[in-house]
Coordinates of C-alpha atoms and ligand atoms in Angstrom, one line a residue:
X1 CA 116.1 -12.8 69.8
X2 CA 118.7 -13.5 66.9
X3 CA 119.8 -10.4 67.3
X4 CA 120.8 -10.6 71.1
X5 CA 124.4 -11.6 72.3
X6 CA 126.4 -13.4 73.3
X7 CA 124.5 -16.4 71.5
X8 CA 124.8 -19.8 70.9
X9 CA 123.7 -21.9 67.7
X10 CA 122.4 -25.0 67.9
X11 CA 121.7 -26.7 64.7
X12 CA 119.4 -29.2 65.7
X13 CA 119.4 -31.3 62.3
X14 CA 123.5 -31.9 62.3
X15 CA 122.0 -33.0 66.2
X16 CA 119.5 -35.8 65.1
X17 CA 121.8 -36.7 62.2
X18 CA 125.0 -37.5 65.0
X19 CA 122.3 -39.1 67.0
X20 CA 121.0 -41.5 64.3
X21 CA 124.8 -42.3 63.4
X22 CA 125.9 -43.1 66.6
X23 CA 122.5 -45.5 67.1
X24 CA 122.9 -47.1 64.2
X25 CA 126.7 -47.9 64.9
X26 CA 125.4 -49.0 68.2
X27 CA 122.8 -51.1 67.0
X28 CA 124.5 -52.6 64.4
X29 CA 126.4 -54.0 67.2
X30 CA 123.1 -55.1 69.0
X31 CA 123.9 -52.3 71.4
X32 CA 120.8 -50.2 72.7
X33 CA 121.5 -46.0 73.1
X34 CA 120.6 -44.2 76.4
X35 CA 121.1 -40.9 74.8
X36 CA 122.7 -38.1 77.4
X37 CA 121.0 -34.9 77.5
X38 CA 122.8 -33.4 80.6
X39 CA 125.9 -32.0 78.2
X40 CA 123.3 -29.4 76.8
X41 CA 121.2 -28.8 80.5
X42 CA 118.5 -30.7 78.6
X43 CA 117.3 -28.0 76.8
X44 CA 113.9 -29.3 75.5
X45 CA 114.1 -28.1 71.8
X46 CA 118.0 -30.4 71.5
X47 CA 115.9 -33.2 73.3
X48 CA 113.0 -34.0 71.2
X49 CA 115.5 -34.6 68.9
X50 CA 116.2 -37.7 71.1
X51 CA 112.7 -38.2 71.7
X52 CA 112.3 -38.7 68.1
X53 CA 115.1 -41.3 67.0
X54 CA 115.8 -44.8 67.7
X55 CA 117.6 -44.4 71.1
X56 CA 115.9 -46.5 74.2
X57 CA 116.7 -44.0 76.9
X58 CA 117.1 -40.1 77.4
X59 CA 119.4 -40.0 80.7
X60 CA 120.5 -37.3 82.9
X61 CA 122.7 -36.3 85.9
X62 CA 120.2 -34.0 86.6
X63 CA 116.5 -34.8 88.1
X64 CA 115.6 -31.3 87.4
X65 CA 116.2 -32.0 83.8
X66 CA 114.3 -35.0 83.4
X67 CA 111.5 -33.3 85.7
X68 CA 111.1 -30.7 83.2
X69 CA 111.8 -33.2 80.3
X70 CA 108.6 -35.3 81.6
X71 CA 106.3 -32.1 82.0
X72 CA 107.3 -30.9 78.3
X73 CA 105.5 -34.3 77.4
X74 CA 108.9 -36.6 76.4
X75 CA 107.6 -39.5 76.1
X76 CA 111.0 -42.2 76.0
X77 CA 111.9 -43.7 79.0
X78 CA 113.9 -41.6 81.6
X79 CA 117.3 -42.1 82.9
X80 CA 118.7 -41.1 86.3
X81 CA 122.0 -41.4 86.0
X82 CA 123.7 -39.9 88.9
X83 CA 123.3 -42.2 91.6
X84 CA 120.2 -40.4 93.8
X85 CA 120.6 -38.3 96.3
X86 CA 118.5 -40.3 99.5
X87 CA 116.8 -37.0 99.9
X88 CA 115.3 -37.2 96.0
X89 CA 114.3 -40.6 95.9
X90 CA 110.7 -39.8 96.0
X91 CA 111.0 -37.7 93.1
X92 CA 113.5 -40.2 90.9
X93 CA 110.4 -42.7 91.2
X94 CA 107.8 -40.1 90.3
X95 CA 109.8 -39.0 87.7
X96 CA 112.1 -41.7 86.0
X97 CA 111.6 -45.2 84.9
X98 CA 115.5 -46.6 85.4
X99 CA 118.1 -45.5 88.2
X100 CA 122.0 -46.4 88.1
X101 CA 122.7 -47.0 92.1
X102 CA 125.2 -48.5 94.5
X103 CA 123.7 -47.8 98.2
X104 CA 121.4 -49.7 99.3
X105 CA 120.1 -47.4 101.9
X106 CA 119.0 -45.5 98.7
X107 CA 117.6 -48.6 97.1
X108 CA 115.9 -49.2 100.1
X109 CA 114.3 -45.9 100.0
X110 CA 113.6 -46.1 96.1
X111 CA 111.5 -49.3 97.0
X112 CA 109.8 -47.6 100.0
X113 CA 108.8 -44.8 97.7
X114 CA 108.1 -46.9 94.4
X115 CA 105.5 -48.4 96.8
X116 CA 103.9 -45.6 98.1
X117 CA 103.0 -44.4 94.5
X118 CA 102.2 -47.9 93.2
X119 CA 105.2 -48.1 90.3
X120 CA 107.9 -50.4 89.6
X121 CA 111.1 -48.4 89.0
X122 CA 113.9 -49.8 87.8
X123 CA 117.3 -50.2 88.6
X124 CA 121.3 -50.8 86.8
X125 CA 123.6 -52.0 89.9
X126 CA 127.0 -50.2 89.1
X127 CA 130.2 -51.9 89.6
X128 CA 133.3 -49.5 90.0
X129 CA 136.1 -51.6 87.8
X130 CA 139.0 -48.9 89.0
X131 CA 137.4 -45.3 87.5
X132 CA 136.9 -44.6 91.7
X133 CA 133.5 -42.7 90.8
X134 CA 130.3 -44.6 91.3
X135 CA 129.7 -48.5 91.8
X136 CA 130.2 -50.8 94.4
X137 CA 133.3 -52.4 95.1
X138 CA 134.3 -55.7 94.0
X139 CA 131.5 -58.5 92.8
X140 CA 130.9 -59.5 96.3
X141 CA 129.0 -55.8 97.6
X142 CA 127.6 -56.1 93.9
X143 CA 126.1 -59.7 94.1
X144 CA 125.0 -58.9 98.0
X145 CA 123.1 -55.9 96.5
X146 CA 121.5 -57.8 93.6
X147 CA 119.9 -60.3 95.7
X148 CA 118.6 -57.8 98.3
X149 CA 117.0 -55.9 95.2
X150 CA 115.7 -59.1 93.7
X151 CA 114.1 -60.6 96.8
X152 CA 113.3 -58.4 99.2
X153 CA 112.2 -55.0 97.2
X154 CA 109.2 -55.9 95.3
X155 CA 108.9 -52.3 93.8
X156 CA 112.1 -52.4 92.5
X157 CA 112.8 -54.2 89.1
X158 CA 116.9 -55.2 88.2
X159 CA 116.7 -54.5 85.3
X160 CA 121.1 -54.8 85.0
X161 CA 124.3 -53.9 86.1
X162 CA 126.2 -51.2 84.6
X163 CA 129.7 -49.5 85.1
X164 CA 131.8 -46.0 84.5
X165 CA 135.2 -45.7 83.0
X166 CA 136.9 -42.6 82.1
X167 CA 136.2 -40.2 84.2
X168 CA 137.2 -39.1 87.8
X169 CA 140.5 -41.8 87.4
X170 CA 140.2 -41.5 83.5
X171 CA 140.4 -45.3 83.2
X172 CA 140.3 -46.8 79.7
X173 CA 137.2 -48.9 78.7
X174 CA 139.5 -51.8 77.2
X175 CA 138.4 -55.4 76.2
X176 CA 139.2 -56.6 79.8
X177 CA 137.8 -53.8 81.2
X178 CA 134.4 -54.6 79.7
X179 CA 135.0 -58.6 80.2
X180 CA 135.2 -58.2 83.9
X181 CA 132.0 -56.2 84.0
X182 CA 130.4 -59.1 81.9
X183 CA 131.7 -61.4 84.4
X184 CA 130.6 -59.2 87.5
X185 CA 126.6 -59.4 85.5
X186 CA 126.7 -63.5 85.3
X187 CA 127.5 -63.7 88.4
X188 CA 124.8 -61.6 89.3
X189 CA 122.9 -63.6 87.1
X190 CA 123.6 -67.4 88.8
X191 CA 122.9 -65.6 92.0
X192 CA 119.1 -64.7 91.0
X193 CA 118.7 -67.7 88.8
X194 CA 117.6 -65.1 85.9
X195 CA 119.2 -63.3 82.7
X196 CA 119.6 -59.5 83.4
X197 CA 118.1 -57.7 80.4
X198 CA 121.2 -54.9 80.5
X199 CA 124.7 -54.8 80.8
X200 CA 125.6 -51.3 80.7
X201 CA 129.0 -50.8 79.2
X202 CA 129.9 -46.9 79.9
X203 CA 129.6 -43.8 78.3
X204 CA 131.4 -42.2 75.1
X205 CA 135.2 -43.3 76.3
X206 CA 133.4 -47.2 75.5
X207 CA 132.6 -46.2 72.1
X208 CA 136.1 -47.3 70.6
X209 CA 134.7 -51.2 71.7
X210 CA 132.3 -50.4 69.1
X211 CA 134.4 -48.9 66.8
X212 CA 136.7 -51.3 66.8
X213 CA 134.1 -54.4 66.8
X214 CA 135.8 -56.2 69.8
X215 CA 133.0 -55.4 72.6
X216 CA 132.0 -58.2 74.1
X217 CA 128.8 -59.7 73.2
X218 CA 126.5 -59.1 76.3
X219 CA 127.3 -55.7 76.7
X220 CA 124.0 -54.1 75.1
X221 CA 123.6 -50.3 76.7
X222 CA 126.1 -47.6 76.1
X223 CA 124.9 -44.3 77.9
X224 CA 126.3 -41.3 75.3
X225 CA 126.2 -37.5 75.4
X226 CA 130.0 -35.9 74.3
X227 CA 130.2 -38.4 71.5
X228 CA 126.7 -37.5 70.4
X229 CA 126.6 -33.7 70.4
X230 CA 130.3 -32.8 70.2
X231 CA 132.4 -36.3 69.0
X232 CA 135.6 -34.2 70.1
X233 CA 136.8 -37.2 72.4
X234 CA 136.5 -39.9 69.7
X235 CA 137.9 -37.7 66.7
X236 CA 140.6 -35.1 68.1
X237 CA 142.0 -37.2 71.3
X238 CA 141.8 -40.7 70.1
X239 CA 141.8 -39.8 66.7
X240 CA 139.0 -41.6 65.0
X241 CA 137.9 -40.8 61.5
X242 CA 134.2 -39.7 61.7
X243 CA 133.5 -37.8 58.8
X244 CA 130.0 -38.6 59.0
X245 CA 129.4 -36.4 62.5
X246 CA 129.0 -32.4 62.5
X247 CA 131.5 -31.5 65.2
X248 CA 129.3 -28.2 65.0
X249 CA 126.3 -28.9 66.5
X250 CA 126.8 -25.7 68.8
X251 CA 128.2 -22.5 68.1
X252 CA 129.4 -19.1 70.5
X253 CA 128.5 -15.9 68.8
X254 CA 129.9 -12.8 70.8
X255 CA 129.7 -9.2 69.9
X256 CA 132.8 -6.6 69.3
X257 CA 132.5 -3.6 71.9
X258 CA 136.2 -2.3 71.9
X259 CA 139.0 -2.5 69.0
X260 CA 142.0 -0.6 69.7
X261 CA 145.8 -0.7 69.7
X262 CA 147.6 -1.4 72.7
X263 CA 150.3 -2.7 74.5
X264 CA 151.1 -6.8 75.1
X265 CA 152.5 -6.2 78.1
X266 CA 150.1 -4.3 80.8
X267 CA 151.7 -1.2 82.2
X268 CA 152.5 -0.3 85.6
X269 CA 153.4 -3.1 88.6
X270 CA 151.7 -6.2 88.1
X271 CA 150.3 -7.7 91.4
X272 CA 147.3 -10.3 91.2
X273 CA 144.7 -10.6 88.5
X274 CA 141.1 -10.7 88.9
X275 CA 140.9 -14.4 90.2
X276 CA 143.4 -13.6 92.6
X277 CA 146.6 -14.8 90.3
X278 CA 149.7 -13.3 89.3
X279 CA 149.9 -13.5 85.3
X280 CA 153.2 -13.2 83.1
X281 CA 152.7 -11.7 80.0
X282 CA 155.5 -11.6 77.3
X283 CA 155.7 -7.8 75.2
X284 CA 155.1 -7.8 71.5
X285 CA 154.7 -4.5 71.5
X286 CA 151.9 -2.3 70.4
X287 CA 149.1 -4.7 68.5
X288 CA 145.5 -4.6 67.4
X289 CA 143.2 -5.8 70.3
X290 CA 139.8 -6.2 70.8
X291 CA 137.2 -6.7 73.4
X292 CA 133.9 -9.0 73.5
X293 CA 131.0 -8.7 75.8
X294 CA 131.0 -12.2 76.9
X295 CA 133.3 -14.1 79.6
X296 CA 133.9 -16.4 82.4
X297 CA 130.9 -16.2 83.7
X298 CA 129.3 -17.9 80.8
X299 CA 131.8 -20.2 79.4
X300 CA 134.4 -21.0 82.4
X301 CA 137.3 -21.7 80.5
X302 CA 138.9 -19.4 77.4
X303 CA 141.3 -22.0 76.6
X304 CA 138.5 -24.2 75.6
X305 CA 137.2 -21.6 73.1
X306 CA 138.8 -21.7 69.4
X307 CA 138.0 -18.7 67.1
X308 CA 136.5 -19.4 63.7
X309 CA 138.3 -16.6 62.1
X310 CA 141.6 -17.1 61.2
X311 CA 144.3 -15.4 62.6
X312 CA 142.2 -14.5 65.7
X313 CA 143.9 -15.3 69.2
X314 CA 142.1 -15.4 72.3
X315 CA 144.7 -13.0 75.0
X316 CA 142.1 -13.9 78.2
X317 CA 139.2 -12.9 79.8
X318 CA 137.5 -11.8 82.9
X319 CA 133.6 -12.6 84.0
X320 CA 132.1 -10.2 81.5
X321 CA 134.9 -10.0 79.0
X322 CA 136.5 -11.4 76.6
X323 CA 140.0 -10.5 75.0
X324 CA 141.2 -10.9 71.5
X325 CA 144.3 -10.4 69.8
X326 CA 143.0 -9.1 66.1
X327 CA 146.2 -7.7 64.6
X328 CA 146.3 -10.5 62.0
X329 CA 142.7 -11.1 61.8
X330 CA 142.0 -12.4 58.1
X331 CA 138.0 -11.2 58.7
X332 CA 137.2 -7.5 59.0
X333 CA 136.4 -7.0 63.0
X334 CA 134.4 -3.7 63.7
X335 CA 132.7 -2.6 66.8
X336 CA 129.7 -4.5 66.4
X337 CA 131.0 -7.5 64.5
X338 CA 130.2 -11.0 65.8
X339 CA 132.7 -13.8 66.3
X340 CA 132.0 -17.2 65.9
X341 CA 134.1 -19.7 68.1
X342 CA 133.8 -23.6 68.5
X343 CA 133.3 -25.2 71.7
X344 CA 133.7 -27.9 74.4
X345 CA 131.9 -30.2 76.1
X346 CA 132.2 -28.2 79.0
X347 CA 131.6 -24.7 77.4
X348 CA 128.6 -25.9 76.1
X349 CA 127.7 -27.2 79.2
X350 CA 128.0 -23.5 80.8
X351 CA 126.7 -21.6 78.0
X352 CA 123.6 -23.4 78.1
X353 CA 123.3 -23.0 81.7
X354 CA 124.2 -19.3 81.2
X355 CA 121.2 -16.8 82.0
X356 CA 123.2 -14.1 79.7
X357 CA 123.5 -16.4 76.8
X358 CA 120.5 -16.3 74.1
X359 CA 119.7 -19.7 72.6
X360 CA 119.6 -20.2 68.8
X361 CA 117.8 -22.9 67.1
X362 CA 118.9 -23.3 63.7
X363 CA 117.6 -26.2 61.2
X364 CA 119.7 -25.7 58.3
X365 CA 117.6 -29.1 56.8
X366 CA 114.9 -26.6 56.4
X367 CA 117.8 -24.2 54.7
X368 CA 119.1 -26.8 52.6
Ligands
PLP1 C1 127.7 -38.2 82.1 C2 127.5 -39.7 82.2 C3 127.5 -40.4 81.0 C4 127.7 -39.8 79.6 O1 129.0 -39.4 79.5 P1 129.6 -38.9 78.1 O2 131.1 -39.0 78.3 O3 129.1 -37.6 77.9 O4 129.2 -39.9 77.1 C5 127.2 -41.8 81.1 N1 127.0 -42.4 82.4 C6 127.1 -41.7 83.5 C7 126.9 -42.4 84.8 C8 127.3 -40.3 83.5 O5 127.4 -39.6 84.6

């Protein structure tokens, strides 16, 4: 299998080691870790790594992830964390213990179902403070919802309320951001006369509350995949210095199947591109290129690939190909040769979804 390409590396001791940093940062802030497998298509081998630490939850958008998760024999508690599908619903109580959710025709279902197989699943009530994904709108719908779930579903357990910043509206998870859904929770709270056991403050783009120890107290469940497996968000965009995670948890290999010199510019009258564009391409003249047999098809986006040998330009790609500028290549690149690149959250997401794309495991502990 090592020997098949394209590939992708997945160290899965520089995994478990970001995992146990970020859970202890968390905890150290008496904030619990629902780690988020969904980033990596919850590939099994990446996930017992999560089955094995300290974090209280494995989550996924995905219930055919945590299906499979729960027939490979994980044994933490499973996350749904895409709001279910009405049509799933018997399956998200089979399969998971906790639910995020903001319709309660779907809650009303969950119960129905929760019943019919004699469990208690439980639920986070999300609260949409501005991000426009997920959550209901405004305490009121939120407060409505908790006390229909509290008195009137007895196979449902509210376990909390929870909420998403920084993604569809790429809202920042600030101090007030995180006070209001604190509020929105005691509310709930007076309403049902109870404490909630969770207030859910977000994903990765809440980490920085952490970070920057000003999260208010009650928030106690942070739901993390990117800042786990790739830490890009906290460390290159907001520019936080975490030396202590491996931004190389995964790695592209792709194999060299054309070198030649040829033109910058393409020759002859340039109509539409493959995907149905028309490119511009600037001459350089006559320069050393080279070909890969990988492409869109298994990574999406080029421009979220960068090259681990120096001097090495990515030029574009097409499904099945990839092109590279080599001319000033500081590596020797022969037909054959593999090329390492880093990746993205979202590469990695396609890669591993990718029937073409071999799967590495590497433990370097076991190296070391
Ligand atoms: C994907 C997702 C997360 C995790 O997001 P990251 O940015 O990868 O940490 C958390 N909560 C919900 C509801 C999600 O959909």
């Amino acid at each position: 299998m090592k020997d098949r390409y394209p590939r992708i590396d997945v160290d899965l001791g520089k995994l478990r080691d970001n995992i146990d940093n970020i859970v202890r940062i968390c905890r150290a802030h008496k904030v619990e870790v629902a780690g988020v497998i969904k980033g990596f298509s919850g590939l099994v081998e990446c996930v017992r790594q999560y089955d094995d630490s300290e974090c209280s939850f494995i989550a996924s958008s995905r219930l055919d992830q945590l299906r499979n998760l729960k027939a490979q024999g994980i044994r933490k508690p499973l996350m749904m964390i895409r709001i279910p599908m009405l049509s799933e619903a018997k399956e998200v109580v089979e399969v998971t213990d906790m639910s995020l959710n903001s319709e309660i025709e779907v809650l009303r279902e969950l119960d129905h179902q929760a019943g019919m197989c004699g469990k208690k699943h439980k639920i986070l009530l999300m609260i949409d403070l501005g991000d426009l994904r997920e959550g209901f709108w405004g305490s009121k719908e939120l407060i409505d919802a908790a006390l229909c779930v509290e008195n009137d579903m007895e196979n449902l357990e509210l376990s909390g309320v929870g909420t998403n910043l920084g993604c569809y509206g790429a809202i920042d998870a600030t101090v007030e951001k995180m006070e209001e859904l604190v509020k929105a929770a005691e509310q709930v709270e007076r309403a049902i006369g109870r404490r909630l056991r969770y207030i859910s403050g977000g994903a990765t783009t809440s980490l920085p509350r952490i970070l920057e120890n000003d999260m208010p107290k009650r928030v106690n469940l942070l739901r993390i995949g990117e800042g786990i497996i790739l830490s890009q968000h906290m460390c290159e965009f907001l520019g936080y210095d975490m030396e202590y995670m491996h931004r190389d948890v995964f790695t592209l290999k792709a194999e060299v199947i054309e070198i030649k010199d040829k033109p910058t510019k393409p020759v002859g009258k340039i109509v539409c591109d493959c995907f149905g564009r028309v490119p511009v391409y600037e001459d350089h003249g006559i320069r050393k290129r080279t070909l890969l047999g990988v492409g869109r098809v298994d990574y999406a986006f080029p421009e979220d690939l960068t090259p681990l040998t120096d001097g090495v330009k990515i030029l574009g790609a097409s499904s099945d190909h990839t092109i590279l500028d080599i001319e000033d290549a500081k590596d020797d690149v022969f037909i054959g040769a593999i090329i390492g690149f880093k990746v993205t959250y979202s590469t990695i997401v396609y890669l591993t979804n990718s029937r073409n794309v071999v799967i590495n495991y590497l433990d370097v502990r076991s190296q070391a």
